[in-house]
Every structure is written in C-alpha cells, then in structure tokens.
Amino acid sequence: AQKITQTQPGMFVQEKEAVTLDCTYDTSDQSYGLFWYKQPSSGEMIFLIYQGSYDEQNATEGRYSLNFQKARKSANLVISASQLGDSAMYFCAMREPSSGTYKYIFGTGTRLKVLA
Amino acid sequence: EAQVTQNPRYLITVTGKKLTVTCSQNMNHEYMSWYRQDPGLGLRQIYYSMNVEVTDKGDVPEGYKVSRKEKRNFPLILESPSPNQTSLYFCASSLAGYNEQFFGPGTRLTVL
C-alpha cells in the first residue's frame, strides 16, 4: 500500500542555517505527485512545494527546494537560510493518481524549531 | 478574497448527536476533500469529491458521510458521533489536476 514516512518527529536548526526534512514514500505507481505543507502553531495548512514523478528537475520555491531521488523513493524538503518564522510542523504528502482518483496520503509530520 | 471556510470552528457535542460541519469555497474548484488530524498520525483523508455528485472514500471514511450537491459546498456529516471522532478536521479544495490544495482553517471537534 502507498505510504509516506517521516522519520524525524522533531528537529532543531540554528537561524540562517539550512535544514533538511526527510520524507520517503512507497508506491507502485509510476505517476504520482509529492507535496510539502507547513502548519504553523496557528494551525493553518500552507502549501509549500510540489514535485511530479516525471519532473526531471528538483522543484524549488524561494528558500524551499525538494531533493527528489526517485530510485530511493525520497522527497526531502530543504529549507535554506532558516528564519524564526519557519518554526512549524511540516508534512510530506503524496497524491495517488491510480484510476484517475485523487487520494492524498500524508506523513506524520516533522516539528521544526528554529533557534535564534 | 479566495478562501475555504468551515463552520463551526469549534464544537463540543455528545455521543450519538448528529452533526454537520460545513465547508464552502469561492474559487470554483472541482476537487474538495475532508481530512482529520490526530497527534502522531498526521492528516488522514476521510472523503473527497472530484466534482458535483462525485464522491469517493479516503483512508478513514467509517462513521462519516458527505454530499456534493453544489460545486462550492462539501459538508461533512457525522450521523452518530463517537468519542474516537474527536479530532481536528480540515476541508480543502483545488482545481482538478492542479497541485496546490487550499485548506480551510480547521474545525476542532470534541465528542463526549
């Protein structure tokens, strides 16, 4: 069955440093989409970045980049130059495209704390 | 303002008392979905809808019903709530085939 694994329940990073949040996935589909969302302490869910399984380039959005290693089935989020406002819960997710449906699976999340 | 709204934001109820959580979006999105978030479990998809009158089960549909009679609305119905449905619920929407889901602010439900 399709699955998303985030093995880091919590992480600390010093302000202005880069940090990598791990995400591995399991799917037998060839076509799928991978996402990262941010959930600050206020509770809202914020879309950060998307990677399609056929995209050859790693996705980037400002300070966020997705390190996509298809053979290893990993989709790690890299945040460069961390800011205090990056302290939040981060979720990796996958969209299952099989049969034309759009089911989503989320990981259990990684709580990131940025230290001043 | 483009948004997904949910009501109520907070609800405390008792076991067995039917309730409905409303979800509405003003972006003309085809795709809408409900999730529940529980500590240590992340978000789990309950139901989703590809368009009006088209709904399908997610990973945890037991105990929930949905309907999609209008494009903008996707209510979540708990016919007979139980304490294990105490959770934080999110509604989300997106254009069909697009990548970004827009989430509502969440509804915190407590079932006593």
Tab-separated table of N, CA and C in Angstrom, chain A residues 13-82:
chain	number	residue	atom	x	y	z
A	13	VAL	N	17.155	23.730	14.325
A	13	VAL	CA	18.132	24.304	13.409
A	13	VAL	C	18.428	25.736	13.872
A	14	GLN	N	19.658	26.128	13.678
A	14	GLN	CA	20.047	27.487	14.042
A	14	GLN	C	19.563	28.437	12.946
A	15	GLU	N	19.118	29.604	13.361
A	15	GLU	CA	18.705	30.631	12.401
A	15	GLU	C	19.807	30.850	11.370
A	16	LYS	N	19.385	31.013	10.104
A	16	LYS	CA	20.244	31.252	8.946
A	16	LYS	C	20.941	29.996	8.424
A	17	GLU	N	20.802	28.878	9.131
A	17	GLU	CA	21.362	27.639	8.634
A	17	GLU	C	20.354	26.951	7.722
A	18	ALA	N	20.838	26.012	6.919
A	18	ALA	CA	19.955	25.192	6.092
A	18	ALA	C	19.547	23.948	6.871
A	19	VAL	N	18.379	23.406	6.542
A	19	VAL	CA	17.902	22.196	7.213
A	19	VAL	C	17.208	21.310	6.189
A	20	THR	N	17.350	20.006	6.375
A	20	THR	CA	16.699	19.029	5.501
A	20	THR	C	15.718	18.203	6.298
A	21	LEU	N	14.497	18.165	5.834
A	21	LEU	CA	13.458	17.341	6.459
A	21	LEU	C	13.235	16.125	5.564
A	22	ASP	N	13.306	14.957	6.167
A	22	ASP	CA	13.273	13.726	5.389
A	22	ASP	C	11.857	13.249	5.099
A	23	CYS	N	11.704	12.667	3.927
A	23	CYS	CA	10.436	12.056	3.537
A	23	CYS	C	10.734	10.911	2.585
A	24	THR	N	10.262	9.743	2.916
A	24	THR	CA	10.335	8.627	1.979
A	24	THR	C	8.923	8.162	1.692
A	25	TYR	N	8.751	7.587	0.521
A	25	TYR	CA	7.416	7.179	0.115
A	25	TYR	C	7.468	5.794	-0.501
A	26	ASP	N	6.333	5.188	-0.544
A	26	ASP	CA	6.232	3.859	-1.119
A	26	ASP	C	5.022	3.834	-2.029
A	27	THR	N	5.239	3.527	-3.274
A	27	THR	CA	4.154	3.403	-4.225
A	27	THR	C	4.584	2.507	-5.363
A	28	SER	N	3.630	1.840	-5.948
A	28	SER	CA	3.919	1.024	-7.132
A	28	SER	C	3.524	1.767	-8.403
A	29	ASP	N	2.926	2.950	-8.239
A	29	ASP	CA	2.554	3.741	-9.405
A	29	ASP	C	3.782	4.397	-10.020
A	30	GLN	N	3.725	4.613	-11.324
A	30	GLN	CA	4.802	5.328	-11.998
A	30	GLN	C	4.550	6.826	-12.001
A	31	SER	N	3.291	7.185	-11.921
A	31	SER	CA	2.912	8.597	-11.959
A	31	SER	C	2.320	8.990	-10.617
A	32	TYR	N	2.925	9.965	-9.977
A	32	TYR	CA	2.441	10.413	-8.678
A	32	TYR	C	2.959	11.812	-8.416
A	33	GLY	N	2.394	12.445	-7.432
A	33	GLY	CA	2.824	13.784	-7.056
A	33	GLY	C	3.208	13.827	-5.590
A	34	LEU	N	4.203	14.605	-5.282
A	34	LEU	CA	4.686	14.736	-3.904
A	34	LEU	C	4.594	16.190	-3.479
A	35	PHE	N	4.197	16.402	-2.251
A	35	PHE	CA	3.921	17.744	-1.741
A	35	PHE	C	4.548	17.928	-0.362
A	36	TRP	N	4.793	19.179	-0.063
A	36	TRP	CA	5.125	19.558	1.304
A	36	TRP	C	4.190	20.687	1.740
A	37	TYR	N	3.701	20.546	2.985
A	37	TYR	CA	2.862	21.568	3.589
A	37	TYR	C	3.469	21.977	4.924
A	38	LYS	N	3.207	23.219	5.282
A	38	LYS	CA	3.666	23.772	6.553
A	38	LYS	C	2.454	24.076	7.416
A	39	GLN	N	2.552	23.726	8.690
A	39	GLN	CA	1.483	24.057	9.627
A	39	GLN	C	2.064	24.823	10.808
A	40	PRO	N	1.950	26.144	10.821
A	40	PRO	CA	2.446	26.916	11.967
A	40	PRO	C	1.607	26.628	13.200
A	41	SER	N	2.029	27.189	14.306
A	41	SER	CA	1.310	26.937	15.561
A	41	SER	C	-0.117	27.477	15.509
A	42	SER	N	-0.394	28.392	14.613
A	42	SER	CA	-1.748	28.929	14.462
A	42	SER	C	-2.703	27.917	13.824
A	43	GLY	N	-2.153	26.866	13.229
A	43	GLY	CA	-2.988	25.751	12.788
A	43	GLY	C	-3.303	25.649	11.308
A	44	GLU	N	-3.123	26.723	10.557
A	44	GLU	CA	-3.497	26.612	9.142
A	44	GLU	C	-2.488	25.765	8.380
A	45	MET	N	-2.928	25.224	7.268
A	45	MET	CA	-2.079	24.404	6.409
A	45	MET	C	-1.677	25.243	5.199
A	46	ILE	N	-0.372	25.312	4.949
A	46	ILE	CA	0.154	26.160	3.886
A	46	ILE	C	0.928	25.294	2.904
A	47	PHE	N	0.546	25.345	1.649
A	47	PHE	CA	1.247	24.610	0.603
A	47	PHE	C	2.616	25.239	0.365
A	48	LEU	N	3.649	24.399	0.272
A	48	LEU	CA	5.000	24.901	0.060
A	48	LEU	C	5.529	24.584	-1.333
A	49	ILE	N	5.439	23.294	-1.725
A	49	ILE	CA	6.159	22.893	-2.926
A	49	ILE	C	5.612	21.582	-3.446
A	50	TYR	N	5.736	21.389	-4.744
A	50	TYR	CA	5.228	20.183	-5.413
A	50	TYR	C	6.294	19.617	-6.347
A	51	GLN	N	6.334	18.271	-6.398
A	51	GLN	CA	7.230	17.568	-7.332
A	51	GLN	C	6.449	16.467	-8.019
A	52	GLY	N	6.424	16.480	-9.332
A	52	GLY	CA	5.806	15.390	-10.070
A	52	GLY	C	6.817	14.285	-10.310
A	53	SER	N	6.322	13.069	-10.402
A	53	SER	CA	7.238	11.933	-10.524
A	53	SER	C	8.006	11.948	-11.837
A	54	TYR	N	7.478	12.631	-12.843
A	54	TYR	CA	8.174	12.681	-14.125
A	54	TYR	C	9.012	13.946	-14.293
A	55	ASP	N	8.969	14.808	-13.282
A	55	ASP	CA	9.773	16.038	-13.374
A	55	ASP	C	11.240	15.679	-13.216
A	56	GLU	N	12.037	16.131	-14.150
A	56	GLU	CA	13.458	15.782	-14.108
A	56	GLU	C	14.248	16.708	-13.205
A	57	GLN	N	13.749	17.901	-13.057
A	57	GLN	CA	14.431	18.859	-12.198
A	57	GLN	C	13.808	18.845	-10.817
A	58	ASN	N	14.632	19.066	-9.815
A	58	ASN	CA	14.105	19.224	-8.468
A	58	ASN	C	13.315	20.523	-8.375
A	59	ALA	N	12.161	20.471	-7.705
A	59	ALA	CA	11.337	21.664	-7.565
A	59	ALA	C	11.966	22.653	-6.590
A	60	THR	N	11.805	23.921	-6.889
A	60	THR	CA	12.268	24.970	-5.976
A	60	THR	C	11.199	26.053	-5.890
A	61	GLU	N	11.049	26.618	-4.690
A	61	GLU	CA	10.147	27.735	-4.470
A	61	GLU	C	10.799	28.633	-3.424
A	62	GLY	N	11.472	29.656	-3.904
A	62	GLY	CA	12.138	30.551	-2.968
A	62	GLY	C	13.180	29.823	-2.146
A	63	ARG	N	13.036	29.861	-0.819
A	63	ARG	CA	14.016	29.183	0.049
A	63	ARG	C	13.757	27.690	0.195
A	64	TYR	N	12.700	27.210	-0.419
A	64	TYR	CA	12.357	25.789	-0.319
A	64	TYR	C	12.800	25.056	-1.589
A	65	SER	N	13.387	23.919	-1.404
A	65	SER	CA	13.678	23.044	-2.543
A	65	SER	C	13.369	21.614	-2.138
A	66	LEU	N	13.043	20.839	-3.132
A	66	LEU	CA	12.690	19.447	-2.877
A	66	LEU	C	13.773	18.581	-3.501
A	67	ASN	N	14.462	17.831	-2.681
A	67	ASN	CA	15.512	16.932	-3.148
A	67	ASN	C	14.869	15.601	-3.501
A	68	PHE	N	14.565	15.428	-4.783
A	68	PHE	CA	13.812	14.266	-5.265
A	68	PHE	C	14.784	13.208	-5.761
A	69	GLN	N	14.776	12.054	-5.099
A	69	GLN	CA	15.596	10.926	-5.522
A	69	GLN	C	14.656	9.756	-5.777
A	70	LYS	N	14.292	9.618	-7.037
A	70	LYS	CA	13.239	8.679	-7.411
A	70	LYS	C	13.616	7.242	-7.104
A	71	ALA	N	14.842	6.862	-7.396
A	71	ALA	CA	15.264	5.473	-7.181
A	71	ALA	C	15.233	5.124	-5.699
A	72	ARG	N	15.508	6.083	-4.861
A	72	ARG	CA	15.499	5.851	-3.418
A	72	ARG	C	14.128	6.139	-2.813
A	73	LYS	N	13.207	6.620	-3.644
A	73	LYS	CA	11.869	6.979	-3.188
A	73	LYS	C	11.933	7.949	-2.011
A	74	SER	N	12.702	8.997	-2.225
A	74	SER	CA	12.772	10.019	-1.187
A	74	SER	C	12.466	11.388	-1.788
A	75	ALA	N	11.882	12.243	-0.973
A	75	ALA	CA	11.470	13.585	-1.405
A	75	ALA	C	11.714	14.541	-0.245
A	76	ASN	N	12.963	14.782	0.032
A	76	ASN	CA	13.326	15.587	1.197
A	76	ASN	C	13.142	17.071	0.932
A	77	LEU	N	12.665	17.778	1.928
A	77	LEU	CA	12.499	19.232	1.835
A	77	LEU	C	13.746	19.900	2.402
A	78	VAL	N	14.297	20.808	1.639
A	78	VAL	CA	15.452	21.577	2.095
A	78	VAL	C	15.011	23.027	2.254
A	79	ILE	N	15.221	23.554	3.450
A	79	ILE	CA	14.936	24.965	3.720
A	79	ILE	C	16.288	25.650	3.882
A	80	SER	N	16.551	26.613	3.031
A	80	SER	CA	17.821	27.331	3.135
A	80	SER	C	17.631	28.574	4.000
A	81	ALA	N	18.696	28.994	4.636
A	81	ALA	CA	18.673	30.243	5.417
A	81	ALA	C	17.455	30.312	6.330
A	82	SER	N	17.368	29.370	7.263
A	82	SER	CA	16.188	29.267	8.136
A	82	SER	C	15.895	30.577	8.858
